[in-house]
Coordinates of C-alpha atoms and ligand atoms in Angstrom, one line a residue:
Chain O
X118 CA 34.1 43.0 51.9
X119 CA 31.6 44.6 54.3
X120 CA 28.2 45.5 52.9
X121 CA 27.1 47.3 56.1
X122 CA 29.6 49.3 58.2
X123 CA 28.8 51.7 61.1
X124 CA 31.2 54.2 62.6
X125 CA 30.4 55.2 66.2
X126 CA 26.7 54.9 65.6
X127 CA 24.9 56.4 68.6
X128 CA 21.4 57.1 69.6
X129 CA 20.4 58.9 72.8
X130 CA 17.0 59.6 74.2
X131 CA 17.6 62.5 76.6
X132 CA 20.6 61.3 78.7
X133 CA 19.8 57.6 78.1
X134 CA 22.0 56.0 75.4
X135 CA 20.0 53.3 73.6
X136 CA 22.9 52.7 71.2
X137 CA 26.4 54.0 71.9
X138 CA 29.5 54.0 69.7
X139 CA 28.5 51.1 67.6
X140 CA 31.1 49.8 65.0
X141 CA 29.5 47.0 63.1
X142 CA 31.0 45.1 60.2
X143 CA 28.6 42.9 58.2
X144 CA 30.3 40.8 55.5
X145 CA 28.6 40.7 52.1
X146 CA 26.7 37.5 51.3
X147 CA 26.4 36.3 54.9
X148 CA 23.7 35.9 57.5
X149 CA 24.7 38.3 60.3
X150 CA 23.1 37.6 63.7
X151 CA 22.5 40.7 65.8
X152 CA 22.1 39.3 69.3
X153 CA 21.1 41.0 72.5
X154 CA 18.6 40.8 75.4
X155 CA 15.4 42.9 75.2
X156 CA 16.1 46.6 75.3
X157 CA 19.7 46.1 74.1
X158 CA 19.1 48.5 71.2
X159 CA 18.7 46.1 68.3
X160 CA 15.5 47.6 66.9
X161 CA 16.9 51.1 67.5
X162 CA 20.0 50.3 65.4
X163 CA 17.9 48.8 62.6
X164 CA 15.5 51.8 62.6
X165 CA 18.5 54.1 62.2
X166 CA 19.6 52.0 59.1
X167 CA 16.2 52.7 57.5
X168 CA 16.1 56.4 58.5
X169 CA 13.1 55.7 60.8
X170 CA 15.0 57.4 63.7
X171 CA 17.8 59.9 63.3
X172 CA 21.2 58.9 64.7
X173 CA 22.4 61.2 67.5
X174 CA 26.0 60.6 66.3
X175 CA 28.1 58.5 63.9
X176 CA 27.4 57.4 60.4
X177 CA 27.0 54.2 58.4
X178 CA 27.5 52.9 54.9
X179 CA 25.2 50.3 53.3
X180 CA 26.2 48.8 50.0
X181 CA 28.6 51.8 49.3
X182 CA 25.9 54.3 50.1
X183 CA 26.5 56.8 52.9
X184 CA 23.8 57.9 55.4
X185 CA 22.1 60.4 55.5
X186 CA 23.0 61.7 52.0
X187 CA 21.9 58.5 50.2
X188 CA 18.9 57.6 52.3
X189 CA 16.6 57.0 49.4
X190 CA 19.2 55.0 47.6
X191 CA 19.7 52.9 50.7
X192 CA 15.9 52.3 51.0
X193 CA 15.9 51.0 47.4
X194 CA 18.5 48.4 48.2
X195 CA 17.1 47.2 51.5
X196 CA 14.2 45.0 52.3
X197 CA 13.2 45.5 55.8
X198 CA 11.0 44.1 58.5
X199 CA 11.0 46.1 61.8
X200 CA 8.9 44.8 64.7
X201 CA 5.7 43.1 63.9
X202 CA 2.6 44.5 62.3
X203 CA 3.0 47.3 59.9
X204 CA 0.4 46.8 57.2
X205 CA -2.9 48.0 55.9
X206 CA -5.5 46.1 57.9
X207 CA -8.3 46.9 55.4
X208 CA -6.4 45.3 52.6
X209 CA -5.7 41.6 51.9
X210 CA -2.2 40.2 52.2
X211 CA -2.0 40.2 48.4
X212 CA -3.1 43.9 48.2
X213 CA -0.6 44.9 50.8
X214 CA 2.2 43.4 48.8
X215 CA 0.8 45.0 45.6
X216 CA 1.2 48.4 47.2
X217 CA 4.8 47.7 48.1
X218 CA 5.4 46.2 44.6
X219 CA 4.1 49.4 42.9
X220 CA 6.2 51.7 45.1
X221 CA 9.4 49.7 44.3
X222 CA 8.4 49.4 40.6
X223 CA 8.8 45.6 40.5
X224 CA 7.3 43.2 37.9
X225 CA 3.8 41.9 38.6
X226 CA 5.0 38.4 39.5
X227 CA 7.1 39.5 42.4
X228 CA 4.2 39.8 44.9
X229 CA 3.1 36.2 44.3
X230 CA 6.7 35.0 44.6
X231 CA 7.1 36.7 47.9
X232 CA 3.8 35.2 49.2
X233 CA 4.9 31.8 48.1
X234 CA 8.3 32.2 49.8
X235 CA 6.8 32.8 53.2
X236 CA 4.0 30.3 52.8
X237 CA 1.2 32.8 52.7
X238 CA -0.2 31.9 49.3
X239 CA -3.3 30.0 50.7
X240 CA -4.2 33.1 52.8
X241 CA -3.5 35.8 50.3
X242 CA -7.2 36.8 49.9
X243 CA -7.7 37.3 53.6
X244 CA -7.8 40.7 55.2
X245 CA -4.5 41.4 56.9
X246 CA -6.4 42.7 60.0
X247 CA -7.8 39.2 60.4
X248 CA -4.4 37.4 60.1
X249 CA -3.1 35.6 63.1
X250 CA 0.1 36.9 64.7
X251 CA 2.2 34.4 62.8
X252 CA 0.6 35.3 59.5
X253 CA 1.1 39.0 60.1
X254 CA 4.8 38.2 60.8
X255 CA 4.9 36.3 57.5
X256 CA 3.3 39.2 55.7
X257 CA 6.0 41.5 57.1
X258 CA 8.7 39.1 55.9
X259 CA 7.1 38.9 52.4
X260 CA 7.2 42.7 52.3
X261 CA 10.9 42.6 53.0
X262 CA 11.7 39.8 50.5
X263 CA 9.7 41.1 47.6
X264 CA 11.9 41.9 44.7
X265 CA 14.9 40.1 46.1
X266 CA 16.8 43.1 47.5
X267 CA 20.5 42.8 48.0
X268 CA 20.3 43.6 51.7
X269 CA 17.7 42.3 54.2
X270 CA 17.2 43.8 57.6
X271 CA 15.0 41.6 59.7
X272 CA 14.1 42.4 63.3
X273 CA 13.2 39.3 65.3
X274 CA 11.5 37.7 62.4
X275 CA 10.5 34.5 64.3
X276 CA 8.6 36.4 67.1
X277 CA 5.1 35.1 67.5
X278 CA 5.5 32.1 65.2
X279 CA 4.7 28.5 66.3
X280 CA 7.6 25.9 66.4
X281 CA 6.9 24.7 62.9
X282 CA 6.8 28.3 61.6
X283 CA 10.0 29.2 63.5
X284 CA 11.8 26.2 61.9
X285 CA 10.5 27.1 58.4
X286 CA 11.5 30.8 58.7
X287 CA 14.9 30.0 60.1
X288 CA 15.5 27.6 57.2
X289 CA 14.3 30.2 54.7
X290 CA 16.7 32.9 56.2
X291 CA 19.6 30.4 56.2
X292 CA 19.0 29.8 52.5
X293 CA 18.6 33.4 51.4
X294 CA 22.2 34.3 50.7
X295 CA 22.7 31.3 48.4
X296 CA 19.2 31.6 46.8
X297 CA 19.1 35.3 46.2
X298 CA 22.7 36.4 46.5
X299 CA 21.9 38.7 49.3
X300 CA 23.1 39.7 52.8
X301 CA 20.8 39.2 55.8
X302 CA 21.1 41.3 59.0
X303 CA 18.9 39.5 61.4
X304 CA 18.3 40.2 65.1
X305 CA 17.2 37.9 67.9
X306 CA 17.4 37.6 71.6
X307 CA 18.2 33.9 71.4
X308 CA 21.7 32.7 70.8
X309 CA 20.4 29.3 70.0
X310 CA 18.5 30.8 67.1
X311 CA 21.4 32.8 65.8
X312 CA 23.5 29.7 66.0
X313 CA 21.2 27.9 63.6
X314 CA 21.0 30.8 61.1
X315 CA 24.1 33.0 61.2
X316 CA 27.6 33.0 59.9
X317 CA 28.7 36.0 62.0
X318 CA 27.4 37.5 65.2
X319 CA 27.4 40.8 66.9
X320 CA 26.4 40.7 70.6
X321 CA 24.8 43.9 72.0
X322 CA 24.1 44.8 75.6
X323 CA 22.9 48.2 76.8
X324 CA 23.6 49.7 73.5
X325 CA 27.3 48.5 73.3
X326 CA 28.9 45.8 71.3
X327 CA 30.4 43.1 73.5
X328 CA 31.6 40.8 70.7
X329 CA 31.7 40.7 67.0
X330 CA 33.0 37.8 64.8
X331 CA 32.2 34.4 63.4
X332 CA 30.4 31.7 65.4
X333 CA 33.7 29.8 65.5
X334 CA 35.5 32.8 66.9
X335 CA 32.7 33.1 69.5
X336 CA 33.2 29.5 70.6
X337 CA 37.0 30.0 70.7
X338 CA 36.4 33.1 72.8
X339 CA 34.2 31.1 75.1
X340 CA 36.9 28.5 75.6
X341 CA 39.6 31.0 76.3
X342 CA 37.5 32.7 78.9
X343 CA 36.5 29.5 80.6
X344 CA 32.9 29.4 79.6
X345 CA 31.1 26.2 78.9
X346 CA 31.1 25.6 75.1
X347 CA 28.7 22.8 74.9
X348 CA 26.0 25.4 75.7
X349 CA 26.6 28.7 74.0
X350 CA 23.4 30.1 75.4
X351 CA 24.9 29.8 78.9
X352 CA 27.9 31.6 77.7
X353 CA 25.8 34.4 76.2
X354 CA 24.0 34.8 79.5
X355 CA 27.3 34.8 81.4
X356 CA 28.7 37.4 79.1
X357 CA 25.7 39.7 79.5
X358 CA 25.7 39.1 83.2
X359 CA 29.4 39.9 83.5
X360 CA 28.9 43.1 81.4
X361 CA 26.0 44.1 83.6
X362 CA 28.0 43.6 86.8
X363 CA 30.9 45.5 85.3
X364 CA 28.6 48.5 85.0
X365 CA 28.3 48.3 88.7
X366 CA 24.8 47.1 88.7
X367 CA 23.7 50.5 87.4
X368 CA 20.4 50.5 85.5
Chain U
X111 CA 1.4 57.2 40.6
X112 CA 0.7 58.3 44.2
X113 CA -2.9 59.0 43.3
X114 CA -3.5 55.5 42.0
X115 CA -1.7 54.0 45.0
X116 CA -3.8 56.1 47.5
X117 CA -7.0 55.1 45.6
X118 CA -6.0 51.4 46.1
X119 CA -5.5 51.9 49.9
X120 CA -9.1 53.1 50.6
X121 CA -10.7 49.8 49.7
X122 CA -13.3 48.5 52.2
X123 CA -13.1 51.6 54.4
X124 CA -16.5 53.0 53.4
X125 CA -14.7 56.0 52.0
X126 CA -16.5 56.1 48.6
X127 CA -19.9 55.1 49.9
X128 CA -19.6 57.9 52.5
X129 CA -19.1 60.5 49.8
X130 CA -21.9 59.1 47.5
X131 CA -24.2 58.9 50.5
X132 CA -23.3 62.4 51.6
X133 CA -23.6 63.7 48.1
X134 CA -27.1 62.4 47.7
X135 CA -28.1 63.7 51.1
X136 CA -26.8 67.2 50.2
X137 CA -28.4 66.9 46.8
X138 CA -31.8 66.2 48.5
X139 CA -31.6 69.4 50.5
X140 CA -32.7 71.9 47.7
X141 CA -35.1 69.4 46.3
X142 CA -36.9 68.9 49.6
X143 CA -36.8 72.6 50.3
X144 CA -38.5 73.3 47.0
X145 CA -40.9 70.5 47.4
X146 CA -42.3 71.9 50.6
X147 CA -42.1 75.6 50.2
X148 CA -41.4 76.5 46.6
X149 CA -43.8 79.4 46.8
X150 CA -41.3 81.2 49.1
X151 CA -38.7 81.2 46.4
X152 CA -40.3 81.2 42.9
X153 CA -41.6 84.8 43.5
X154 CA -38.1 86.3 44.2
X155 CA -36.7 88.4 41.4
X156 CA -33.3 87.0 40.9
X157 CA -31.7 84.2 38.9
X158 CA -32.9 80.8 39.9
X159 CA -29.4 79.5 40.7
X160 CA -28.7 82.4 43.0
X161 CA -32.1 81.9 44.7
X162 CA -31.5 78.2 45.2
X163 CA -27.9 78.7 46.4
X164 CA -28.9 81.4 48.9
X165 CA -31.6 79.2 50.3
X166 CA -29.6 75.9 50.5
X167 CA -25.9 76.4 50.3
X168 CA -25.3 77.0 54.0
X169 CA -26.7 73.5 54.7
X170 CA -25.0 71.8 51.7
X171 CA -21.6 73.3 52.4
X172 CA -21.7 72.3 56.0
X173 CA -22.3 68.7 54.9
X174 CA -19.5 69.0 52.4
X175 CA -16.9 70.2 55.0
X176 CA -18.0 67.5 57.5
X177 CA -17.5 64.9 54.7
X178 CA -14.1 66.3 53.8
X179 CA -13.0 66.1 57.4
X180 CA -14.3 62.5 57.8
X181 CA -12.7 61.6 54.5
X182 CA -9.3 63.0 55.6
X183 CA -9.6 61.1 58.9
X184 CA -10.3 57.8 57.0
X185 CA -7.4 58.5 54.6
X186 CA -4.9 58.8 57.4
X187 CA -6.5 56.3 59.8
X188 CA -5.6 53.5 57.4
X189 CA -1.9 54.5 57.7
X190 CA -1.9 54.7 61.5
X191 CA -4.4 52.0 62.5
X192 CA -2.0 49.1 61.9
X193 CA 1.1 51.1 61.7
X194 CA 1.3 50.9 57.9
X195 CA 2.9 54.3 57.9
X196 CA 6.1 52.7 59.2
X197 CA 6.1 50.4 56.2
X198 CA 5.8 53.4 53.9
X199 CA 8.6 55.3 55.7
X200 CA 10.9 52.3 55.2
X201 CA 10.2 52.3 51.4
X202 CA 11.7 54.8 48.9
X203 CA 8.7 57.0 48.9
X204 CA 8.5 60.4 50.6
X205 CA 5.8 61.2 53.1
X206 CA 5.0 64.3 51.1
X207 CA 4.2 62.1 48.1
X208 CA 1.8 60.2 50.3
X209 CA 0.2 63.4 51.5
X210 CA -0.3 64.8 48.0
X211 CA -1.6 61.5 46.8
X212 CA -4.2 61.7 49.5
X213 CA -4.9 65.3 48.6
X214 CA -5.6 64.3 45.0
X215 CA -8.0 61.6 46.2
X216 CA -9.9 63.9 48.5
X217 CA -10.0 66.7 45.9
X218 CA -11.4 64.1 43.4
X219 CA -14.2 63.0 45.7
X220 CA -14.9 66.7 46.5
X221 CA -15.4 67.2 42.7
X222 CA -17.8 64.2 42.8
X223 CA -19.7 65.7 45.7
X224 CA -20.0 69.1 44.0
X225 CA -21.1 67.4 40.8
X226 CA -24.0 65.6 42.5
X227 CA -25.0 68.8 44.1
X228 CA -24.8 70.7 40.9
X229 CA -27.1 68.2 39.2
X230 CA -29.6 68.7 42.0
X231 CA -29.4 72.5 42.0
X232 CA -29.6 72.5 38.2
X233 CA -32.5 70.1 38.2
X234 CA -34.4 72.3 40.8
X235 CA -33.8 75.4 38.6
X236 CA -35.2 73.8 35.6
X237 CA -38.1 72.0 37.3
X238 CA -39.4 74.8 39.6
X239 CA -38.3 77.9 37.8
X240 CA -39.0 76.4 34.3
X241 CA -36.1 78.2 32.7
X242 CA -32.6 77.2 31.8
X243 CA -31.5 80.5 30.2
X244 CA -27.8 80.9 30.9
X245 CA -28.0 78.1 33.4
X246 CA -24.9 76.2 32.4
X247 CA -22.6 79.2 32.4
X248 CA -23.9 80.3 35.8
X249 CA -23.6 76.8 37.3
X250 CA -20.1 76.4 36.0
X251 CA -19.1 79.8 37.5
X252 CA -20.6 79.0 40.8
X253 CA -19.3 75.5 41.2
X254 CA -15.8 76.2 40.1
X255 CA -15.8 79.0 42.8
X256 CA -17.1 76.4 45.3
X257 CA -14.3 74.0 44.4
X258 CA -11.6 76.5 44.7
X259 CA -12.9 77.6 48.1
X260 CA -13.2 74.0 49.3
X261 CA -9.5 73.2 48.6
X262 CA -8.1 75.0 51.7
X263 CA -10.3 72.9 54.0
X264 CA -9.3 69.7 52.1
X265 CA -5.7 70.5 52.8
X266 CA -6.2 71.7 56.3
X267 CA -8.2 68.6 57.3
X268 CA -5.5 66.3 55.8
X269 CA -2.8 68.3 57.6
X270 CA -4.6 67.7 60.9
X271 CA -5.2 64.1 60.1
X272 CA -1.6 63.5 59.1
X273 CA -0.4 64.9 62.5
X274 CA -2.7 62.9 64.8
X275 CA -2.1 59.2 65.2
X276 CA -5.5 59.0 66.8
X277 CA -8.3 59.5 64.3
X278 CA -10.8 60.7 67.0
X279 CA -8.5 63.7 67.8
X280 CA -8.3 64.9 64.2
X281 CA -12.0 64.3 63.8
X282 CA -12.7 66.3 67.0
X283 CA -10.5 69.2 65.9
X284 CA -12.2 69.2 62.5
X285 CA -15.7 69.4 64.0
X286 CA -14.7 72.1 66.4
X287 CA -13.3 74.1 63.4
X288 CA -16.5 73.7 61.5
X289 CA -18.6 75.0 64.4
X290 CA -16.2 77.9 64.8
X291 CA -16.6 78.6 61.1
X292 CA -20.4 78.7 61.4
X293 CA -20.1 81.4 64.0
X294 CA -18.0 83.7 61.9
X295 CA -20.1 86.5 60.5
X296 CA -20.1 86.0 56.7
X297 CA -19.7 89.7 56.1
X298 CA -16.4 90.0 57.8
X299 CA -13.9 89.4 55.0
X300 CA -10.8 88.7 57.1
X301 CA -12.5 86.3 59.5
X302 CA -14.2 84.5 56.6
X303 CA -10.8 83.6 55.3
X304 CA -10.6 80.9 57.9
X305 CA -10.2 77.7 55.8
X306 CA -13.3 76.0 57.1
X307 CA -15.4 79.1 56.7
X308 CA -14.5 79.7 53.0
X309 CA -16.8 77.1 51.5
X310 CA -19.9 78.9 52.9
X311 CA -19.4 81.8 50.5
X312 CA -21.6 82.2 47.4
X313 CA -20.9 84.3 44.4
X314 CA -24.2 86.2 44.4
X315 CA -23.4 87.6 47.9
X316 CA -20.3 89.4 46.7
X317 CA -19.1 92.2 44.4
X318 CA -16.7 91.3 41.7
X319 CA -13.8 92.6 43.6
X320 CA -14.7 90.6 46.7
X321 CA -15.1 87.5 44.5
X322 CA -11.6 88.0 43.1
X323 CA -10.2 88.4 46.6
X324 CA -11.8 85.2 47.6
X325 CA -10.3 83.4 44.6
X326 CA -6.9 84.8 45.4
X327 CA -7.3 83.8 49.1
X328 CA -8.4 80.3 48.2
X329 CA -5.4 79.7 46.0
X330 CA -3.0 81.3 48.5
X331 CA -4.4 79.2 51.4
X332 CA -4.2 76.0 49.4
X333 CA -0.6 76.7 48.5
X334 CA 0.2 77.9 52.0
X335 CA -1.2 74.9 53.8
X336 CA 0.6 72.5 51.4
X337 CA 3.9 74.3 52.0
X338 CA 3.2 74.1 55.8
X339 CA 2.7 70.4 55.6
X340 CA 6.0 69.9 53.7
X341 CA 7.8 72.0 56.3
X342 CA 6.2 70.1 59.2
X343 CA 7.1 66.7 57.7
X344 CA 10.7 67.9 57.3
X345 CA 10.9 69.1 60.9
X346 CA 9.2 66.0 62.3
X347 CA 11.9 63.8 60.6
X348 CA 14.5 65.6 62.6
X349 CA 13.0 64.6 65.9
X350 CA 12.3 60.9 65.3
Ligands
LIG536 N1 11.3 56.5 71.3 C1 12.0 56.1 72.4 N2 12.1 57.0 73.4 C2 12.8 56.6 74.5 N3 13.4 55.5 74.7 C3 13.4 54.6 73.7 C4 12.6 54.9 72.5 N4 12.7 53.8 71.7 C5 13.5 52.9 72.3 N5 13.9 53.3 73.5 C6 14.7 52.6 74.5 O1 15.9 52.2 73.9 C7 16.3 51.0 74.4 C8 16.5 50.0 73.2 O2 15.3 49.6 72.7 P1 15.2 48.7 71.4 O3 16.1 49.1 70.4 O4 13.7 48.5 71.1 O5 15.7 47.3 72.1 P2 15.6 45.8 71.4 O6 15.1 45.9 70.1 O7 17.1 45.4 71.4 O8 14.8 45.0 72.4 C9 15.2 50.5 75.3 O9 15.6 50.7 76.7 C10 14.0 51.4 75.0 O10 13.3 51.6 76.1
LIG537 MG1 13.3 45.0 69.4

């Protein structure tokens, strides 16, 4: 069963299509890796899911709720983290989460739980403005995880973290479906990262989906097309390159 | 709920200190005025409150509007400075609720501001005019009038602040509006309906009919600007 499905989801800016005719199928209870180079349209897609930008065409369903009619219902189900730094700089990490907690009407303990999950408990009394890049990233993640929502939408959550932090957050994301019985839709521009976290992948380039399926299917696909399988990253690059060339080098 | 939430957001911004400081500054105006030239006023044949307001209200209301504008800028700057507004938009809360929560906060501190000033005016009346006959009734009538006429500028400055990501732009617009307002001749009814000019009006300067018209205008502008914000937010959604 798919918890997120899009039908021909499209976003154009003027005559430039940031996302075009996207048909995604995200299975419930999985980690779905949304992969693509910078500018592929990953953030734009995620922003459409949250109603932060209006689709130019197509629709989507999240957890049985149809956009745009059920936008508020969707927002209640979804914990999100879209691009770094969206917080009240004059408030501490704890106070930032407290605001979100009150809006969502969650029990008092949920803020502390979210802080603990992302390892921000020791810094909870610090002003968010004074956080390091990695700590801001963790605060954003905590804001998504608070209240254990059934759907998580995470946009490049490991950006700006140090190697230890990256490892920690990857392990956390990997464990979320089992721990909280949720679905994670996570984007990245690194196949190697998606490989470590995800069950399924969707590969996006210039706003179009090049591949969708499980990691095994991706490997199989690689073999059948004669790409090296020992290094999926190379295959990813080759796929993107082939797609770019097929567009006649335009753009 | 929005009100409590918005109160929580202004921590450490200097928002409350600004209003307390501004309130005491404004409250000092009539006291200093009386301290240095009480003989100019005590001889006038009118009610003490009217005399005091005629002598000081221009200055006080100017301070009030500037504080309201600064307050509105602070309230929205915390949303825009670190992009917190995006966090809010991705949560099940409408931007209108945020706006009206902020309106409630700014209206509350405006009441606080007027209360400090009322204490000062009342104190001056008792101390220099040595009479408090009918003082409370007159004060209540005057200051409820001031509050009503202040609401349009509260909403107008929040509307401006909500539309400008850059706080300095909304601050600049606000200051220009205040200076435009001070140039409007107070006797011209239509021009004095400009939201930022309304707070300069005092009861004693107007007939009962004019006062009623100002009350209606104040309420209508408050509702009108609120409605305008709701419409603007709806339209803005369509273009994002
Ligand atoms: N508001 C906007 N106006 C115009 N173009 C935009 C806007 N937002 C994004 N884009 C363009 O859409 C494309 C996809 O961007 P984005 O979704 O942020 O990519 P990704 O997150 O995959 O790196 C980019 O080429 C970007 O320049
Ligand atoms: Mg992005």
